[in-house]
Coordinates of C-alpha atoms in Angstrom, one line a residue:
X972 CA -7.3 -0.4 20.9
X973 CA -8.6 -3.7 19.8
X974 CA -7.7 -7.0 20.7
X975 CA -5.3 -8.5 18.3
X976 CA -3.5 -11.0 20.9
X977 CA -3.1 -13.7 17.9
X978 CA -1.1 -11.4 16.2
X979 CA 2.8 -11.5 16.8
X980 CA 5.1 -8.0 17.5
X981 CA 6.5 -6.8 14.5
X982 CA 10.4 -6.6 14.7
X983 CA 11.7 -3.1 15.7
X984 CA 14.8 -1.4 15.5
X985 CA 15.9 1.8 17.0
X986 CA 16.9 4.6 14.5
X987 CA 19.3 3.9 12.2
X988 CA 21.4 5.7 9.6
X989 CA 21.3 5.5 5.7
X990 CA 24.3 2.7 5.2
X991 CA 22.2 0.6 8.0
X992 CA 19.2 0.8 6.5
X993 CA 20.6 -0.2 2.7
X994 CA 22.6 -2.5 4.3
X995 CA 20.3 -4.2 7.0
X996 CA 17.2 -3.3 6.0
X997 CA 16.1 -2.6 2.2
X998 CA 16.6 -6.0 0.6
X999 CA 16.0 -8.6 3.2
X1000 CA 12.0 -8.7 2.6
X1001 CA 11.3 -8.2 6.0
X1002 CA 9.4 -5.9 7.6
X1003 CA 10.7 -3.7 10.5
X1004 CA 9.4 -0.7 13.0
X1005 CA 12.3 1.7 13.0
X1006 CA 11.4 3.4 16.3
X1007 CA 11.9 7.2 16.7
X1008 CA 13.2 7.5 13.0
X1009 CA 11.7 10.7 12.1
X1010 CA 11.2 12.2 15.7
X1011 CA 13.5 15.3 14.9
X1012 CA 10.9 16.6 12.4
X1013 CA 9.6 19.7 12.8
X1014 CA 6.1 18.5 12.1
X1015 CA 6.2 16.1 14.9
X1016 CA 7.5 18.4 17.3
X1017 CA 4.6 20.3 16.0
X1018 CA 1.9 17.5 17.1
X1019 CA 3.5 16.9 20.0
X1020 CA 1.6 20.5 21.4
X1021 CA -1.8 18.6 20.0
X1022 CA -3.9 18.3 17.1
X1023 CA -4.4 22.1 16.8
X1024 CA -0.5 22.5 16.4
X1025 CA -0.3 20.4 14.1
X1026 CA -2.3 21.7 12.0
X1027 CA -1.4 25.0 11.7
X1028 CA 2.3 24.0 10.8
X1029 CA 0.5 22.4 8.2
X1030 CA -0.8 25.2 7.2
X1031 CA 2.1 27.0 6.6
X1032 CA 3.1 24.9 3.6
X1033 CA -0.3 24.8 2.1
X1034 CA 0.2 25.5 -1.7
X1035 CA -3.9 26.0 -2.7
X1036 CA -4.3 22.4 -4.0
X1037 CA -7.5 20.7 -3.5
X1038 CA -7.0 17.0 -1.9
X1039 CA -9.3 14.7 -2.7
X1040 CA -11.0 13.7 0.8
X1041 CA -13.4 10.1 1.4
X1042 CA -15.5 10.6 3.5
X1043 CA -18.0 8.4 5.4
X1044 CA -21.3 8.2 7.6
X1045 CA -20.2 7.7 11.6
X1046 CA -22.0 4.3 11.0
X1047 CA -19.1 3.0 9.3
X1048 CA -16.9 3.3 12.2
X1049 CA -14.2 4.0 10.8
X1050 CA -14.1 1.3 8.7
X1051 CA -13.8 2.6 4.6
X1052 CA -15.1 -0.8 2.4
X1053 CA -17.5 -2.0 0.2
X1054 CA -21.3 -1.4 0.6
X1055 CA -23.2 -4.8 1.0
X1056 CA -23.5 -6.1 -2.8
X1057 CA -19.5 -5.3 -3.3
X1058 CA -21.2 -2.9 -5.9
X1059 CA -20.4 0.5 -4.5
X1060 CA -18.6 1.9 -1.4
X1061 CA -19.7 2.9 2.2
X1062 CA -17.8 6.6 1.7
X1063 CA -18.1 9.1 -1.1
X1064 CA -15.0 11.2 -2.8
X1065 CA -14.7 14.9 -3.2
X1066 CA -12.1 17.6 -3.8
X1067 CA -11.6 20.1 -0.8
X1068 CA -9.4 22.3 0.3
X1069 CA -6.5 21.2 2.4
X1070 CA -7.5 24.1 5.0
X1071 CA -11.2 23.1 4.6
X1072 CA -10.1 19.8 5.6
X1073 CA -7.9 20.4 8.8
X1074 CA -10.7 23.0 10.3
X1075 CA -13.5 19.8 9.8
X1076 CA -11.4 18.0 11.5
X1077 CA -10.7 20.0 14.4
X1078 CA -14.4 21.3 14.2
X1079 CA -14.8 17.6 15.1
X1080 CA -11.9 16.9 17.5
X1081 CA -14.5 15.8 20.6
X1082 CA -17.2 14.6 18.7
X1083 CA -17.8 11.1 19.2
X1084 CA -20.5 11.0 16.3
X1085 CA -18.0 12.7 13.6
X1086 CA -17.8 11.8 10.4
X1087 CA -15.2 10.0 9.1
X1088 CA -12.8 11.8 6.9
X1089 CA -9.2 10.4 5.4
X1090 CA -7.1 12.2 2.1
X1091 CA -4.6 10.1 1.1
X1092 CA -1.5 9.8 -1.2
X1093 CA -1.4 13.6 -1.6
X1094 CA 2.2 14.5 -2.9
X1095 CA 4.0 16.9 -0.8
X1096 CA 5.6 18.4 -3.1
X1097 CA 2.0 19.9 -5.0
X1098 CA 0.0 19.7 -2.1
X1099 CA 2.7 21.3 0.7
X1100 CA 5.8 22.6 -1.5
X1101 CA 8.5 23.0 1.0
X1102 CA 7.2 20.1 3.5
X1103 CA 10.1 17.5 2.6
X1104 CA 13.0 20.6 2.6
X1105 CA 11.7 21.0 6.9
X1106 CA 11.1 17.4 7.3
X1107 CA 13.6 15.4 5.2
X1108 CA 13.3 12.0 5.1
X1109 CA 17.5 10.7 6.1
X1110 CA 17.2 7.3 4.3
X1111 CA 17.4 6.7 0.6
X1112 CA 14.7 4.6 -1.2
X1113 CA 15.3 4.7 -5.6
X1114 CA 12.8 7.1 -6.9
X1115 CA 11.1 7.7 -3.7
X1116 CA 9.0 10.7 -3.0
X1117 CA 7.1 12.3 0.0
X1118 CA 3.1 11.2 -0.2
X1119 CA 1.2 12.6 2.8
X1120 CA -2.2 11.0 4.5
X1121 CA -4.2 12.9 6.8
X1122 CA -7.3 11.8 8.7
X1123 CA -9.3 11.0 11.7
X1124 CA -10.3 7.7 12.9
X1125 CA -10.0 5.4 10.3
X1126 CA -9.4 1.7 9.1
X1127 CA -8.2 1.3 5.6
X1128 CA -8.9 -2.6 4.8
X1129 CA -6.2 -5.4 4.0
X1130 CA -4.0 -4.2 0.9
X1131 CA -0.5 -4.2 -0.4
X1132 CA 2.0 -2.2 -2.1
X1133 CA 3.9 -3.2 -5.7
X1134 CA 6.6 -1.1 -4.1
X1135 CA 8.9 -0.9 -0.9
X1136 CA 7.0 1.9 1.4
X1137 CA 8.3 3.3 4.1
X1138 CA 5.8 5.1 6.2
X1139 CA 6.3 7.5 9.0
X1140 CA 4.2 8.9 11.5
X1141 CA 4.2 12.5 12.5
X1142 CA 0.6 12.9 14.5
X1143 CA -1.8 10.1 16.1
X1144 CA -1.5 6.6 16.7
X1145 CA -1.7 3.9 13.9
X1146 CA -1.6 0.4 14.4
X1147 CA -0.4 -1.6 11.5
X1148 CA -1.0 -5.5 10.8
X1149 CA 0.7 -7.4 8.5
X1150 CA 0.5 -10.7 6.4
X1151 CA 3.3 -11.8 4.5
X1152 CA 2.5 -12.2 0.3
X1153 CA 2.3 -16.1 0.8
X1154 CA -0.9 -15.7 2.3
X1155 CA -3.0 -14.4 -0.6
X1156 CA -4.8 -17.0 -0.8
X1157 CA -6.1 -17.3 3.2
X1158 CA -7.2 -13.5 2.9
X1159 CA -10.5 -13.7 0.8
X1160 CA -9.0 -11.0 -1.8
X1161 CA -12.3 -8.7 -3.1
X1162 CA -12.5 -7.4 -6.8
X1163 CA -9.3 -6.8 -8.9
X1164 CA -10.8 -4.2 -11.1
X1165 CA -13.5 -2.6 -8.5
X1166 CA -11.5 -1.3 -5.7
X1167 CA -11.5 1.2 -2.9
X1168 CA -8.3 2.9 -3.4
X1169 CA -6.6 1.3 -6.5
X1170 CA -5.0 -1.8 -5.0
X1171 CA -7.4 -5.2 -4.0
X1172 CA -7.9 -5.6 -0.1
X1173 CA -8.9 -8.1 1.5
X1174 CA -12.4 -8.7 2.8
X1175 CA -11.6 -9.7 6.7
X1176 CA -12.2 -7.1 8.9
X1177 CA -8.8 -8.0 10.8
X1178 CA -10.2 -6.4 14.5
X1179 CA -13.8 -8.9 14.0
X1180 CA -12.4 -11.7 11.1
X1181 CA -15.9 -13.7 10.6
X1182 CA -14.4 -17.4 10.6
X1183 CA -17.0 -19.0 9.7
X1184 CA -17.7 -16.8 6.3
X1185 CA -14.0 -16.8 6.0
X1186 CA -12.5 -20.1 7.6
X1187 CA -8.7 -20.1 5.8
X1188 CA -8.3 -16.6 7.4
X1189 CA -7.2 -18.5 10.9
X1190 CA -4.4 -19.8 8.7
X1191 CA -3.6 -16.0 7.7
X1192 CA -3.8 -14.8 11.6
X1193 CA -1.1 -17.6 12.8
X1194 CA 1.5 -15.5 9.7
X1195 CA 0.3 -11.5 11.4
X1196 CA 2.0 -9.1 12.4
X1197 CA 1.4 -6.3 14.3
X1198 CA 2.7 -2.4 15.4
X1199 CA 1.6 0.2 17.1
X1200 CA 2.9 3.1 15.9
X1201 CA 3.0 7.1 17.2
X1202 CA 4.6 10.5 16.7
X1203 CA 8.1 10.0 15.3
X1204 CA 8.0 6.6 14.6
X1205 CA 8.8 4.7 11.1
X1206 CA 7.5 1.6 9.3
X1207 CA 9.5 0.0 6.7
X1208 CA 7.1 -2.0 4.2
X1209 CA 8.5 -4.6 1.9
X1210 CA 6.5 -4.5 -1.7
X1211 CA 3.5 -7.4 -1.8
X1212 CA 3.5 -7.5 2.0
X1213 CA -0.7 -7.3 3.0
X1214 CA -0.9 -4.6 5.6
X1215 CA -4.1 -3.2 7.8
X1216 CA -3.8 0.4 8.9
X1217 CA -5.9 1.7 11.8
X1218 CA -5.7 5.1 12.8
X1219 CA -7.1 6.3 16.6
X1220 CA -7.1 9.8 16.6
X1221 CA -9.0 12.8 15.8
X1222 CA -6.6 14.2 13.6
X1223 CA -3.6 11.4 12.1
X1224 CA -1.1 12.4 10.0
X1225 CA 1.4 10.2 8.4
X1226 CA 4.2 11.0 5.3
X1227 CA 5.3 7.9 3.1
X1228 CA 7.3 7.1 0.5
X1229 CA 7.2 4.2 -1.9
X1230 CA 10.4 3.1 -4.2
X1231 CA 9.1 3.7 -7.5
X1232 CA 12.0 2.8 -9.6
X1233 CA 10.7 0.4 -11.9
X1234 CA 9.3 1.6 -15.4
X1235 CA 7.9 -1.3 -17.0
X1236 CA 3.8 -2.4 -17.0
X1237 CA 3.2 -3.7 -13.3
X1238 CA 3.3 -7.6 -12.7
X1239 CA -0.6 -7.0 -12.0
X1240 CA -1.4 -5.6 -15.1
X1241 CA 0.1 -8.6 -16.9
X1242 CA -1.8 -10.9 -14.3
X1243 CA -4.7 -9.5 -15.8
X1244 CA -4.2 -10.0 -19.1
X1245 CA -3.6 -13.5 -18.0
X1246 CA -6.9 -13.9 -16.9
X1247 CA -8.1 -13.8 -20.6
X1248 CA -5.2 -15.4 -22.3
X1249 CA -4.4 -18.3 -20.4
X1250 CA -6.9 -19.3 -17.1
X1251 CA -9.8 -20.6 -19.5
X1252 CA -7.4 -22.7 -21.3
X1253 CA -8.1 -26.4 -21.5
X1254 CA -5.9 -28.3 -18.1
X1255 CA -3.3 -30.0 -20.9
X1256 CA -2.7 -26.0 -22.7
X1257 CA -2.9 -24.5 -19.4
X1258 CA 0.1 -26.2 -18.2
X1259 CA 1.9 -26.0 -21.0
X1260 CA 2.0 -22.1 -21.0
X1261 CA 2.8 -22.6 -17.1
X1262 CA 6.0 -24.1 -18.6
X1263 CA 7.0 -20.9 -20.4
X1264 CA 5.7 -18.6 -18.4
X1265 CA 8.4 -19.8 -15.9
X1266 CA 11.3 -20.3 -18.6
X1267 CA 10.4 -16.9 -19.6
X1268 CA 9.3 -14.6 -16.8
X1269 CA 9.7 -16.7 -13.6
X1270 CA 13.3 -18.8 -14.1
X1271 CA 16.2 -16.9 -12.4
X1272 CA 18.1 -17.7 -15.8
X1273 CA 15.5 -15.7 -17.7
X1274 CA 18.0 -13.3 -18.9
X1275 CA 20.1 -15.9 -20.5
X1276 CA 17.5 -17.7 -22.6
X1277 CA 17.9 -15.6 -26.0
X1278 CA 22.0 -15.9 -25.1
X1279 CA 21.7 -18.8 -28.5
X1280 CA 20.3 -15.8 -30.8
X1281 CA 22.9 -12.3 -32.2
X1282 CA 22.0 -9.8 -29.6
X1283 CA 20.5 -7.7 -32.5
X1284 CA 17.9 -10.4 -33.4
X1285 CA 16.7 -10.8 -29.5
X1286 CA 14.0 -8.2 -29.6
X1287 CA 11.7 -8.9 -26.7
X1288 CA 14.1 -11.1 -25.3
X1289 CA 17.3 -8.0 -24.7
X1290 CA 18.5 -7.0 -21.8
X1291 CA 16.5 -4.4 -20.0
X1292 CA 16.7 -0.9 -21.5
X1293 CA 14.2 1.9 -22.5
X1294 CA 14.5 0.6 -25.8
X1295 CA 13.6 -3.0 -25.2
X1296 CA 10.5 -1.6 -23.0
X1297 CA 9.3 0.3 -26.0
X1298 CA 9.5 -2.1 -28.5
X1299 CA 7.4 -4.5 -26.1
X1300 CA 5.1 -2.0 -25.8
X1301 CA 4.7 -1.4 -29.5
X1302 CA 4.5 -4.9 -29.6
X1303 CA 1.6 -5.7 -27.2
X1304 CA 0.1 -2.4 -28.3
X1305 CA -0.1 -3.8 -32.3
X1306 CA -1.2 -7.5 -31.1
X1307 CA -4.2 -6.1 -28.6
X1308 CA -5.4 -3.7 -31.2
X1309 CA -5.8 -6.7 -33.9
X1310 CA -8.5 -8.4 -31.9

């Protein structure tokens, strides 16, 4: 493994039940290790008897579904980013089968000049229907549902989550380092809207950070984090937390599950449409809109600031609901259109 001595251990925890974890765990914003959390699964008793057993219990819940698969040169080491003008990507994207995929990676198990191959965020319950029934997850996250990520050696760069993610490890070794969300600004984010996976990452290769191209990263490595992770064990993920995944063996397989209980447009969609609306502003407007942007959105009172007007002249400003989501949709729909 590399060398990450100026990264602190992550807090861990042995296994805990369901009221623990709600109670303890959920809210507090922290990140934790839940050691051994999933180590009665069948799948991991599976990858205990090696990669080839793993597998093939795999491969009893196949359900035909392609899964797309990135895949890059041996080159790359690993590492899935950028190519050198930020234009493109290192790795290319295709749609395989699930059992095409396990066979190239066991046809590759002691081949130090394999390619590198990782399929991620493939729903269980498309890609293996009856996976989460044998492996049930025995904590509760709202809306939550079993995503599964299979691979060989692999680094997926800097990134965070806009929801909680619990992720658990049933074959390999994956070491995980973390950066709280107050360090955006000391990680070099890359493009918002040209991405690797979806979400921005950060452009410091955490296992060789460049200091001198990136200097206000050596304020980010004094905030890390760091776990090592294998068979059985858990990683609870608070949303916005910045986490680095590295993955060590020939074939790494991981299930998580992200809380996806909130319905409305994402905070980064709307921090988007701030980059139009309100960052070219002149200094004078630019703070002025800072001021209700935080009566508005960002003031813990934000739900009481229409409490002057009848509650059925409030529109926008109701109480959460479907409706209320709907008629802000209408109403962003009707004012983007108009330009």
């Amino acid at each position: 493994m590399s060398n990450l001595d100026w990264a602190r251990p992550l807090a861990e925890r042995a296994r805990v039940d369901s009221a623990t974890f709600e109670a303890e765990i959920l809210n507090r914003g922290e990140p934790v290790v839940l050691r051994a959390q999933v180590s009665t699964w069948p799948s991991v008793a599976a990858a205990r008897g090696g990669a080839r057993s793993a597998a093939q219990y795999m491969e009893k819940f196949d359900g035909g579904v392609p899964v797309q698969v990135m895949a890059g040169r041996p080159e790359i080491q690993g590492r899935f980013f950028y190519d050198d003008a930020v234009q493109g990507f290192n790795f290319t994207r295709q749609m395989v089968p699930l059992r095409l995929l396990l066979s190239e990676l066991l046809r590759f198990e002691n081949d130090p000049a394999a390619p590198v191959l990782y399929a991620g965020s493939a729903p269980t319950g498309q890609l293996l229907p009856g996976w989460s029934e044998a492996n049930p997850l025995d904590l509760t996250l709202p809306g939550a549902k079993a995503r599964v990520w299979i691979g060989n050696a692999t680094r997926i760069s800097t990134h965070y989550d806009g929801s909680a993610n619990m992720a658990c490890v049933v074959a390999g070794r994956r070491r995980f380092v973390l950066f709280p969300p107050e360090q955006l600004e000391n990680l070099y984010v890359g493009p918002l809207d040209h991405t690797m996976a979806g979400q921005p990452a950060s452009m410091v290769d955490p296992d060789e950070p460049d200091l001198e191209r990136y200097p206000r990263f050596a304020e980010a490595m004094r905030h890390a984090l760091v776990a090592d992770l294998g068979p059985g064990d858990a990683i609870f993920i608070p949303a916005l937390w910045w986490h680095n995944v590295r993955s060590y063996e020939p074939l790494n397989i991981l299930v998580n599950y992200w809380a996806e209980g909130h319905e409305a447009t994402s905070p980064f969609t709307a921090m988007i449409h701030a980059l139009m609306a309100v960052r070219d502003l002149p200094p004078r407007e630019r703070a002025v809109w800072r001021k209700w942007f935080d009566h508005y959105a960002f003031d813990d009172a934000g739900d009481r600031v229409a409490d002057h007007l009848p509650e059925a002249a409030r529109g926008v400003l109701g109480a959460a609901s479907p409706s209320r989501t709907d008629r802000i949709k209408q109403y962003l729909l009707h004012a983007l259109g108009a330009r």
